[in-house]
């Protein structure tokens, strides 16, 4: 069911952050019709954002909001400049509760999407700045979010679904027969590499002293403002986790497999945070995992099945670009 927010409700929430809206309108995201409400005030434009819990975590919505706000406060105090400013409510917190739903307010960033080589270099710099800044904090007490163990379970589900492909619709069955075995070969190679001693040691060090990761770097969540500044938005999923997961996700979800963009992002990252050969191999291994196929398998039925079917179609149309991108990262690993 779509979430609707009346103008009176938005006005009430905005006033808690010292804002008086002159006008407001809802803005959709990929999955939500009313993902954020844009409000215009005399002092500027702001985003009123409802917070939704991550279903992959056992904690409740309010606990997750408190954790997210705590991380954001740490980044703000450290001078991290690649995110919109979060406003403080009249209670002194970075969020407020209304009708059981947490809301937070940030400045609205007007701009464009990633377009050129320089943009991707800025994104690499922003990611490196996030990872370096948060690694300087005192040990983060929140549990380490282990994406790799989660992905192993998704891989197992994908392989089980392949054996039942004859029960699916014709299009999905055809996709499994054409690409399923290749996906499994990519996974097998990556799992083998991830078992190597030097990579296990690297991951164990991260778990002891993790950094903060954005955890949802996509083209939609990166904006180049009108003055050329890069901003990463939508920090709802910020976690203590693996920086190598964050980098591989950013490469997969923003570069469109363009080798110039891939190299530019990595170049920007390594200007601040140089990576050794083991770190590069780990990133290349994570990038190779067919996570989109796994994700589509998880939602092969139900209200989200059409979007996931489209995801498989996109994978098919970009298959050869993906193969070239994998080869490119292997070359980068050995440079």
Short mmCIF file of C-alpha atoms in Angstrom, two decimals:
data_model
loop_
_atom_site.label_atom_id
_atom_site.label_comp_id
_atom_site.label_asym_id
_atom_site.label_seq_id
_atom_site.Cartn_x
_atom_site.Cartn_y
_atom_site.Cartn_z
CA UNK A 1 0.00 0.00 0.00
CA UNK A 2 1.38 3.40 -0.98
CA UNK A 3 2.27 5.79 1.80
CA UNK A 4 0.54 9.16 1.49
CA UNK A 5 1.48 12.29 3.39
CA UNK A 6 -1.02 15.13 3.70
CA UNK A 7 0.19 18.71 3.44
CA UNK A 8 -0.88 19.32 7.04
CA UNK A 9 1.20 16.37 8.23
CA UNK A 10 4.26 17.50 6.28
CA UNK A 11 3.80 21.04 7.61
CA UNK A 12 3.69 19.73 11.18
CA UNK A 13 6.87 17.65 10.68
CA UNK A 14 8.71 20.50 8.95
CA UNK A 15 7.92 22.92 11.80
CA UNK A 16 9.72 20.59 14.20
CA UNK A 17 12.87 21.35 12.20
CA UNK A 18 12.27 25.10 12.20
CA UNK A 19 10.85 25.19 8.67
CA UNK A 20 7.63 26.74 7.34
CA UNK A 21 6.70 25.16 3.98
CA UNK A 22 5.36 27.40 1.21
CA UNK A 23 4.69 24.40 -1.03
CA UNK A 24 5.41 20.66 -1.12
CA UNK A 25 5.34 17.76 -3.57
CA UNK A 26 6.08 14.05 -3.38
CA UNK A 27 8.99 12.55 -5.32
CA UNK A 28 9.08 8.86 -6.25
CA UNK A 29 12.00 6.44 -6.13
CA UNK A 30 12.47 3.13 -7.93
CA UNK A 31 10.45 1.22 -5.31
CA UNK A 32 8.36 3.85 -3.50
CA UNK A 33 5.75 6.22 -4.91
CA UNK A 34 6.25 8.72 -2.08
CA UNK A 35 9.91 8.18 -1.23
CA UNK A 36 10.58 11.80 -0.23
CA UNK A 37 8.63 15.04 0.07
CA UNK A 38 10.25 18.18 -1.35
CA UNK A 39 9.30 21.36 0.48
CA UNK A 40 9.94 24.93 -0.57
CA UNK A 41 10.54 27.52 2.17
CA UNK A 42 11.73 31.12 2.30
CA UNK A 43 15.17 29.86 3.31
CA UNK A 44 15.48 27.24 0.55
CA UNK A 45 14.37 23.78 -0.56
CA UNK A 46 14.47 20.75 1.72
CA UNK A 47 13.74 17.02 1.63
CA UNK A 48 11.43 15.46 4.23
CA UNK A 49 12.25 11.75 4.22
CA UNK A 50 10.33 8.91 5.90
CA UNK A 51 12.63 6.22 7.28
CA UNK A 52 11.89 2.55 6.58
CA UNK A 53 13.66 -0.26 8.37
CA UNK A 54 15.95 -2.71 6.60
CA UNK A 55 14.30 -6.13 6.56
CA UNK A 56 17.72 -7.78 6.56
CA UNK A 57 18.29 -6.58 10.14
CA UNK A 58 16.49 -7.90 13.19
CA UNK A 59 16.24 -4.57 14.97
CA UNK A 60 13.11 -2.40 14.81
CA UNK A 61 12.52 0.77 12.81
CA UNK A 62 13.22 3.22 15.63
CA UNK A 63 16.40 1.42 16.70
CA UNK A 64 17.64 1.48 13.11
CA UNK A 65 16.81 5.18 12.83
CA UNK A 66 18.78 5.90 16.01
CA UNK A 67 21.77 3.98 14.68
CA UNK A 68 21.64 5.75 11.31
CA UNK A 69 21.36 9.17 12.94
CA UNK A 70 24.31 8.35 15.19
CA UNK A 71 26.48 7.49 12.20
CA UNK A 72 25.39 10.62 10.35
CA UNK A 73 26.24 12.76 13.38
CA UNK A 74 29.73 11.23 13.48
CA UNK A 75 30.26 12.07 9.81
CA UNK A 76 28.94 15.61 10.27
CA UNK A 77 31.22 16.17 13.26
CA UNK A 78 34.17 14.92 11.20
CA UNK A 79 33.53 17.38 8.39
CA UNK A 80 32.50 14.82 5.77
CA UNK A 81 31.29 16.98 2.88
CA UNK A 82 29.76 14.57 0.38
CA UNK A 83 26.23 14.36 1.82
CA UNK A 84 23.36 16.86 2.21
CA UNK A 85 23.16 18.65 5.54
CA UNK A 86 20.84 16.96 8.02
CA UNK A 87 18.74 19.35 10.10
CA UNK A 88 18.30 19.07 13.85
CA UNK A 89 14.74 18.89 15.21
CA UNK A 90 13.42 20.88 18.17
CA UNK A 91 14.15 17.82 20.35
CA UNK A 92 17.86 18.07 19.52
CA UNK A 93 17.83 14.89 17.40
CA UNK A 94 18.39 14.46 13.67
CA UNK A 95 14.96 12.88 13.32
CA UNK A 96 11.42 13.01 14.66
CA UNK A 97 8.65 10.48 15.18
CA UNK A 98 5.20 11.05 13.68
CA UNK A 99 2.38 8.48 13.75
CA UNK A 100 4.92 5.78 14.55
CA UNK A 101 7.14 6.62 11.55
CA UNK A 102 10.58 8.26 11.88
CA UNK A 103 11.24 11.24 9.58
CA UNK A 104 14.38 13.26 8.94
CA UNK A 105 15.04 16.43 6.96
CA UNK A 106 18.00 17.36 4.74
CA UNK A 107 18.77 20.14 2.33
CA UNK A 108 17.48 19.43 -1.18
CA UNK A 109 20.27 18.94 -3.72
CA UNK A 110 19.41 20.23 -7.18
CA UNK A 111 21.59 18.89 -9.96
CA UNK A 112 22.20 16.13 -12.47
CA UNK A 113 23.26 12.50 -12.60
CA UNK A 114 26.77 11.17 -13.23
CA UNK A 115 27.75 11.90 -16.83
CA UNK A 116 31.47 12.01 -17.48
CA UNK A 117 34.93 10.85 -16.46
CA UNK A 118 35.41 13.67 -13.97
CA UNK A 119 32.11 12.87 -12.24
CA UNK A 120 33.19 9.28 -11.60
CA UNK A 121 36.55 10.39 -10.30
CA UNK A 122 34.68 12.59 -7.79
CA UNK A 123 32.58 9.60 -6.77
CA UNK A 124 35.74 7.59 -6.11
CA UNK A 125 37.11 10.44 -3.98
CA UNK A 126 33.82 10.63 -2.06
CA UNK A 127 33.83 6.89 -1.29
CA UNK A 128 37.46 6.95 -0.19
CA UNK A 129 36.74 9.98 2.01
CA UNK A 130 33.82 8.14 3.65
CA UNK A 131 35.86 5.02 4.33
CA UNK A 132 38.93 6.88 5.60
CA UNK A 133 36.95 9.32 7.75
CA UNK A 134 34.92 6.61 9.45
CA UNK A 135 37.96 4.38 9.99
CA UNK A 136 39.39 7.13 12.23
CA UNK A 137 36.49 6.84 14.69
CA UNK A 138 36.87 4.95 17.90
CA UNK A 139 35.92 1.29 17.32
CA UNK A 140 32.36 1.15 15.98
CA UNK A 141 30.22 -0.83 18.43
CA UNK A 142 27.46 -1.73 15.97
CA UNK A 143 27.57 -5.32 14.60
CA UNK A 144 29.54 -5.81 11.38
CA UNK A 145 27.15 -6.37 8.47
CA UNK A 146 28.48 -9.39 6.60
CA UNK A 147 27.27 -9.10 3.01
CA UNK A 148 29.41 -12.00 1.83
CA UNK A 149 27.73 -14.56 4.09
CA UNK A 150 24.33 -13.22 2.99
CA UNK A 151 25.33 -13.51 -0.68
CA UNK A 152 26.35 -17.14 -0.16
CA UNK A 153 22.79 -17.93 0.92
CA UNK A 154 21.44 -16.10 -2.12
CA UNK A 155 23.73 -18.16 -4.35
CA UNK A 156 22.42 -21.39 -2.82
CA UNK A 157 18.83 -20.27 -3.44
CA UNK A 158 19.67 -19.39 -7.05
CA UNK A 159 21.09 -22.85 -7.69
CA UNK A 160 18.01 -24.50 -6.18
CA UNK A 161 15.77 -22.37 -8.37
CA UNK A 162 17.74 -23.43 -11.44
CA UNK A 163 16.79 -27.05 -10.80
CA UNK A 164 13.12 -25.98 -10.76
CA UNK A 165 13.37 -23.81 -13.86
CA UNK A 166 10.90 -25.98 -15.76
CA UNK A 167 8.17 -24.75 -13.38
CA UNK A 168 8.73 -21.08 -14.19
CA UNK A 169 7.39 -19.05 -17.10
CA UNK A 170 8.95 -19.56 -20.52
CA UNK A 171 11.00 -16.34 -20.48
CA UNK A 172 12.55 -17.04 -17.09
CA UNK A 173 13.22 -20.70 -17.99
CA UNK A 174 14.97 -19.59 -21.16
CA UNK A 175 17.10 -17.13 -19.17
CA UNK A 176 18.18 -19.82 -16.70
CA UNK A 177 19.14 -22.18 -19.51
CA UNK A 178 21.12 -19.51 -21.35
CA UNK A 179 22.93 -17.79 -18.46
CA UNK A 180 22.44 -19.86 -15.31
CA UNK A 181 25.52 -22.06 -15.64
CA UNK A 182 27.72 -19.07 -16.48
CA UNK A 183 26.48 -17.31 -13.32
CA UNK A 184 27.43 -20.39 -11.30
CA UNK A 185 30.90 -20.50 -12.86
CA UNK A 186 31.48 -16.85 -11.97
CA UNK A 187 30.35 -17.56 -8.41
CA UNK A 188 32.54 -20.65 -8.08
CA UNK A 189 35.60 -18.71 -9.20
CA UNK A 190 34.90 -15.89 -6.75
CA UNK A 191 34.21 -18.21 -3.81
CA UNK A 192 37.51 -19.99 -4.52
CA UNK A 193 39.41 -16.68 -4.51
CA UNK A 194 37.64 -15.53 -1.34
CA UNK A 195 38.96 -18.63 0.47
CA UNK A 196 42.57 -17.63 -0.08
CA UNK A 197 44.50 -16.92 3.11
CA UNK A 198 45.44 -13.34 2.28
CA UNK A 199 41.82 -12.41 1.51
CA UNK A 200 40.47 -14.15 4.63
CA UNK A 201 43.04 -12.21 6.70
CA UNK A 202 41.96 -8.96 5.06
CA UNK A 203 38.27 -9.58 5.76
CA UNK A 204 38.99 -10.60 9.36
CA UNK A 205 40.84 -7.32 9.95
CA UNK A 206 37.81 -5.43 8.65
CA UNK A 207 35.50 -7.20 11.04
CA UNK A 208 37.70 -6.19 13.98
CA UNK A 209 37.84 -2.52 12.99
CA UNK A 210 35.20 -1.79 10.32
CA UNK A 211 34.48 1.43 8.48
CA UNK A 212 31.11 2.90 7.66
CA UNK A 213 29.72 2.12 4.22
CA UNK A 214 26.86 3.82 2.39
CA UNK A 215 25.56 0.41 1.32
CA UNK A 216 23.34 1.71 -1.51
CA UNK A 217 25.51 3.55 -4.04
CA UNK A 218 23.47 3.72 -7.25
CA UNK A 219 23.21 6.24 -10.07
CA UNK A 220 20.00 7.54 -8.47
CA UNK A 221 21.76 8.22 -5.17
CA UNK A 222 24.60 10.33 -6.59
CA UNK A 223 23.97 13.93 -7.66
CA UNK A 224 26.29 16.51 -9.19
CA UNK A 225 24.97 19.84 -7.89
CA UNK A 226 24.68 22.95 -10.06
CA UNK A 227 28.00 24.22 -8.68
CA UNK A 228 29.80 20.95 -9.55
CA UNK A 229 29.90 19.43 -6.05
CA UNK A 230 29.16 15.70 -5.77
CA UNK A 231 26.62 14.60 -3.16
CA UNK A 232 25.64 11.10 -2.12
CA UNK A 233 22.03 11.00 -0.92
CA UNK A 234 19.74 8.45 0.76
CA UNK A 235 21.85 7.32 3.73
CA UNK A 236 19.14 5.12 5.26
CA UNK A 237 21.22 1.95 4.82
CA UNK A 238 24.54 3.22 6.22
CA UNK A 239 26.23 0.42 8.16
CA UNK A 240 29.46 -0.82 9.64
CA UNK A 241 30.65 -3.11 6.89
CA UNK A 242 33.18 -3.91 4.19
CA UNK A 243 34.59 -1.05 2.14
CA UNK A 244 35.31 -3.60 -0.61
CA UNK A 245 31.61 -4.43 -0.82
CA UNK A 246 30.85 -0.71 -1.04
CA UNK A 247 33.34 -0.21 -3.88
CA UNK A 248 32.18 -3.25 -5.87
CA UNK A 249 28.54 -2.17 -5.48
CA UNK A 250 29.37 1.34 -6.67
CA UNK A 251 31.20 -0.03 -9.72
CA UNK A 252 28.29 -2.32 -10.61
CA UNK A 253 25.49 0.18 -9.98
CA UNK A 254 26.83 3.40 -11.49
CA UNK A 255 29.36 2.88 -14.30
CA UNK A 256 27.17 1.10 -16.90
CA UNK A 257 30.20 -1.20 -17.49
CA UNK A 258 31.98 1.68 -19.23
CA UNK A 259 35.76 1.07 -18.87
CA UNK A 260 36.52 4.82 -18.77
CA UNK A 261 34.05 5.31 -15.91
CA UNK A 262 35.30 2.23 -14.05
CA UNK A 263 38.91 3.36 -14.22
CA UNK A 264 37.95 6.94 -13.28
CA UNK A 265 36.09 5.82 -10.16
CA UNK A 266 38.99 3.60 -9.09
CA UNK A 267 41.54 6.33 -9.88
CA UNK A 268 39.65 8.81 -7.71
CA UNK A 269 39.41 6.29 -4.88
CA UNK A 270 43.10 5.43 -4.97
CA UNK A 271 44.16 9.09 -4.90
CA UNK A 272 43.06 9.08 -1.25
CA UNK A 273 43.22 5.38 -0.41
CA UNK A 274 45.68 3.31 -2.50
CA UNK A 275 44.78 -0.38 -2.77
CA UNK A 276 47.25 -3.25 -2.77
CA UNK A 277 46.97 -6.32 -5.01
CA UNK A 278 45.01 -8.38 -2.45
CA UNK A 279 42.48 -5.58 -2.00
CA UNK A 280 42.11 -5.24 -5.76
CA UNK A 281 41.58 -8.98 -6.16
CA UNK A 282 38.90 -8.92 -3.47
CA UNK A 283 37.03 -6.10 -5.23
CA UNK A 284 37.25 -7.91 -8.59
CA UNK A 285 35.97 -11.13 -6.99
CA UNK A 286 32.99 -9.40 -5.39
CA UNK A 287 32.19 -7.57 -8.62
CA UNK A 288 32.07 -10.88 -10.51
CA UNK A 289 29.32 -12.34 -8.30
CA UNK A 290 25.98 -12.31 -10.23
CA UNK A 291 24.08 -10.61 -7.44
CA UNK A 292 21.36 -9.18 -9.67
CA UNK A 293 20.42 -12.68 -10.85
CA UNK A 294 20.29 -13.85 -7.25
CA UNK A 295 18.12 -10.87 -6.30
CA UNK A 296 15.70 -11.55 -9.15
CA UNK A 297 15.40 -15.18 -8.03
CA UNK A 298 14.39 -14.10 -4.53
CA UNK A 299 11.45 -12.12 -5.92
CA UNK A 300 10.41 -14.43 -8.76
CA UNK A 301 6.78 -14.13 -7.60
CA UNK A 302 4.70 -11.50 -5.86
CA UNK A 303 4.26 -7.74 -6.40
CA UNK A 304 7.96 -7.12 -7.17
CA UNK A 305 8.31 -9.95 -9.69
CA UNK A 306 7.89 -7.65 -12.73
CA UNK A 307 10.78 -5.44 -11.65
CA UNK A 308 12.95 -8.48 -11.03
CA UNK A 309 12.00 -9.95 -14.40
CA UNK A 310 13.14 -6.67 -15.94
CA UNK A 311 16.42 -7.06 -14.02
CA UNK A 312 17.08 -10.38 -15.73
CA UNK A 313 16.32 -8.76 -19.11
CA UNK A 314 18.82 -5.99 -18.39
CA UNK A 315 21.45 -8.57 -17.45
CA UNK A 316 20.87 -10.33 -20.75
CA UNK A 317 21.16 -7.12 -22.79
CA UNK A 318 24.38 -6.08 -21.02
CA UNK A 319 25.93 -9.54 -20.75
CA UNK A 320 28.94 -8.97 -23.01
CA UNK A 321 29.64 -5.57 -21.45
CA UNK A 322 29.71 -7.29 -18.07
CA UNK A 323 32.20 -9.85 -19.31
CA UNK A 324 34.48 -7.08 -20.59
CA UNK A 325 34.18 -5.25 -17.26
CA UNK A 326 35.21 -8.41 -15.40
CA UNK A 327 38.25 -8.78 -17.66
CA UNK A 328 39.11 -5.12 -17.11
CA UNK A 329 39.10 -5.56 -13.32
CA UNK A 330 41.27 -8.66 -13.63
CA UNK A 331 43.78 -6.57 -15.60
CA UNK A 332 43.59 -3.82 -12.96
CA UNK A 333 44.28 -6.40 -10.25
CA UNK A 334 47.51 -7.45 -11.95
CA UNK A 335 48.81 -3.97 -12.75
#
